[in-house]
Amino acid sequence: MKTYSDYEHWKSTPLESDPYLSIVIPAYNEANRIVPTIGAIAAHLSGKGYTWELIIADDGSKDETVQLVSSLGLVNMRVLKAPKNGGKGSAVRRGVLAARGKYILFDDADNSTPIEEIDRLLPKLEAEGFHMAVGSRAADGAQEGNKSLKRKILSYGLRFIVKHFFRIGVKDTQCGFKLYTREAAQKLHTAQTVMGFSFDLEILYLASKFGMQVAEVPVNWVDAPGSKVDPAKEARRFIKDLLRIRLNDLRGAYHNKRAAELRVAVVGTHPPSQNTLTEYGYHFIRHLRAKPDVSEVILICDELPAGESYQFPRENGLAPVTVVPAWKFGAWNNALHIWKAIRQQKPDVVLFNIQFASFASSKLIAALGLAAPALSRAAGYPTITLLHNIMETVNLKQAGFAGNPLMETLTRAAGKFFTRLLLRSDEVAVTIPKYVEILQKEYKTDKVVLAPHGAFNQTPEPVFDPNPAVLRLMTFGKFGTYKKVEDLVEAFQKLQPRYSQPMELVIAGTDSPNTPGYLAGVQQQYAQVNNLRFTGYVPEEAVAGLFTDSTVVIFPYTSTTGSSGVLHQAGEYGKAVVLPRLGDLAELVTEEGYSGEFFEPGNIDSLVNAISTLLDNPPYREEMGMRNYLAAQGLPMADVVDWYLVNFYYLLAQREQEQQPKTQMPLTVAPAATSRTSTRITV
Amino acid sequence: MDIQVSEQVIRIHVIKMNGRLDAFSVKALRSKLDELTRQGGIHFVLDLADVSFMDSAGLAAMVSLLRQVQPLGGTVKLVRATEANANRVLTLTKMDRAFPIFDNSAAALAVV
């Protein structure tokens, strides 16, 4: 009975997130056979305990197939209707590329391989890490029933050719029962060019070419009545398609970068390194790995202390990460080592995730590291530098140059020089619109692009607690340079006596690498303050709890900073925030839809007032938290990563164009359509 | 004499928006685009003529659509906004080079 209730639920309740399994059935004039197949699938999968969807990829059926399946009223079944017949391969391709499941099964409409066989294929991907598992009528243990003599001859003949001329290990290439990880499916079917009967062969050829692991699993198989294969005719087409696949490969048709072949090098930091921008680096790489067209991420990062290591377990659906610890915080020759690592790894494109002090605390040594993007581009690699701060907005007086005009002038001149050096990248990306305009104006360049910060995670809608047991104030970051906590501790001391509820001030994070020992000094200075907690390094898995347990998130900054990762995180968890009245943050609030309560930097009473405004007014706190949540949800980092990829493809295309002979005329394609239909929608 | 006639039909969704397209309103656009791509739509014209303001979040929905349909042979064309405020983010991000941009939807539909 559980199976039936599961079926009823599946039939009528839309999935809330991407399913575990997608089943794609290509269908051409299948009105007579498809309903029992759907029934068999639903009967077997209901009660399995995982989520699944069904996709019927019509291939321009002239019978009632589409109307029939549409009338079944299954909410988790999608029918992709094709206006004309394009071949079974085209239907499978559309279905597979539209599928959202972690695993995707392509299954013939005639149910010739019973759906129960999926239970043999799934463990190959799930437990053994294969990219693909194909049902096989030729593997040891397979049973073939009802197979006609004509079909047997065709099968053996084709197997011989495939094995000896194509070196494809799979014995049965044509079985219509293939399971892929989503990443593999998208990669393979994006590169697919054969839309006819032999598309399976091309997919297996590509799997071998792309270095994927394919398991061949024996399955039961029945030559279903009404099967549409004419053996002799199909054998001729098969040979023709074989030659076409070989020719395609020789012509380089499968080298298209959009076909999941992009190797991206990211130069920057990543946890457990304690240098700056690790949090950004962690999330950026996480999202980059999930992009179907990225085949490998090469992390060119800083060396870790003995005993620590970077961990990137292999996961289905994520591109592998090659870790190259090539530079050291504070070393003078970082640019050279990074350049060497890039030349050794030969990525397709390079992204630098840096700020001015990424490579050292000493200004001169840090600046030497900034030559790395210019070297990368000079070595021929399309290079984008994501620059988190710019010299033009740094308040040098607050940075210690007050009263020394000569030093200030020299620092500004050096800043300009190194900014020009960074502009030797193909593009410099900054996170705030104002930065784009400043750099464009100051350096008369068109190389600067806006690439917003984006929210690290898509989080569920926050639950607001108007009366928390503890009023918890929290600040998070790397402290000591422009993030200083003394005023915040002073403000906390003034606030504690005002409230009857228990309070806590949480200072989460570590010293900035430029100011070692800063937090230990503060801790000593305020040792007598009650309810003051220093967390030290916050591992990634503890970040969510840190934010959700906070009542208000505070930004005790004294200088401009660029787009704030912590503000985006506060947004993700729906938190009200207290911000300094500084140019960048106010700009960010306006541009990205965040809101906060502002205080004057350096004025403790102003900070006290801003915090108590939020503590005293729970509805206001809730409204601000919700606004920040919506702002964060509006621009996920996964989308921002797409922007970088779009820019990289543009740079790659530009290079390709530059390499073409100049005499060649641009290729124009005449419109093929004589009519088109369009649907108008007003949002 | 041989005469060959072929008629091909391309389904194009024209999506016209108005008002502000920002972090707060983009959800509606995203869910509409999601619905259409789930139904197999791959050709889109996004008409921004009447959009008064667009921010990065609004643009992100369009870039996401582009990345989704391009591997399937799909296209995303834009109709330019009349308000400069709505075009600013396109220029700052240089995404104006990723999308073909037209003055009106008729011009966008005229080019295959």
mmCIF file of C-alpha atoms in Angstrom, chain A residues 258 262 288 290-294 638-639 641-643 645-646 649, chain B residues 61-72 76 99:
data_model
loop_
_atom_site.group_PDB
_atom_site.id
_atom_site.type_symbol
_atom_site.label_atom_id
_atom_site.label_comp_id
_atom_site.label_asym_id
_atom_site.label_seq_id
_atom_site.Cartn_x
_atom_site.Cartn_y
_atom_site.Cartn_z
ATOM 1 C CA ARG A 258 31.350 24.556 -24.796
ATOM 2 C CA LEU A 262 37.083 24.102 -20.001
ATOM 3 C CA LEU A 288 32.639 26.584 -10.548
ATOM 4 C CA ALA A 290 29.302 22.338 -10.575
ATOM 5 C CA LYS A 291 29.221 23.998 -14.022
ATOM 6 C CA PRO A 292 28.682 21.343 -16.694
ATOM 7 C CA ASP A 293 31.155 22.921 -19.121
ATOM 8 C CA VAL A 294 34.018 22.999 -16.612
ATOM 9 C CA ALA A 638 26.289 30.337 -8.976
ATOM 10 C CA ASP A 639 25.025 32.971 -11.434
ATOM 11 C CA VAL A 641 30.287 32.304 -11.788
ATOM 12 C CA ASP A 642 28.324 32.059 -15.047
ATOM 13 C CA TRP A 643 29.244 35.678 -15.778
ATOM 14 C CA LEU A 645 32.457 31.891 -17.848
ATOM 15 C CA VAL A 646 30.607 34.065 -20.367
ATOM 16 C CA TYR A 649 34.275 32.364 -23.670
ATOM 17 C CA ALA B 61 18.439 35.849 -14.516
ATOM 18 C CA MET B 62 19.107 36.639 -18.177
ATOM 19 C CA VAL B 63 22.699 35.395 -18.128
ATOM 20 C CA SER B 64 21.547 32.241 -16.404
ATOM 21 C CA LEU B 65 18.976 31.688 -19.178
ATOM 22 C CA LEU B 66 21.623 32.284 -21.838
ATOM 23 C CA ARG B 67 23.947 29.720 -20.281
ATOM 24 C CA GLN B 68 21.108 27.243 -20.050
ATOM 25 C CA VAL B 69 19.867 27.436 -23.635
ATOM 26 C CA GLN B 70 23.082 28.082 -25.552
ATOM 27 C CA PRO B 71 24.369 24.495 -25.321
ATOM 28 C CA LEU B 72 21.008 23.378 -26.708
ATOM 29 C CA VAL B 76 18.520 34.923 -26.015
ATOM 30 C CA PHE B 99 23.519 39.242 -26.067
#
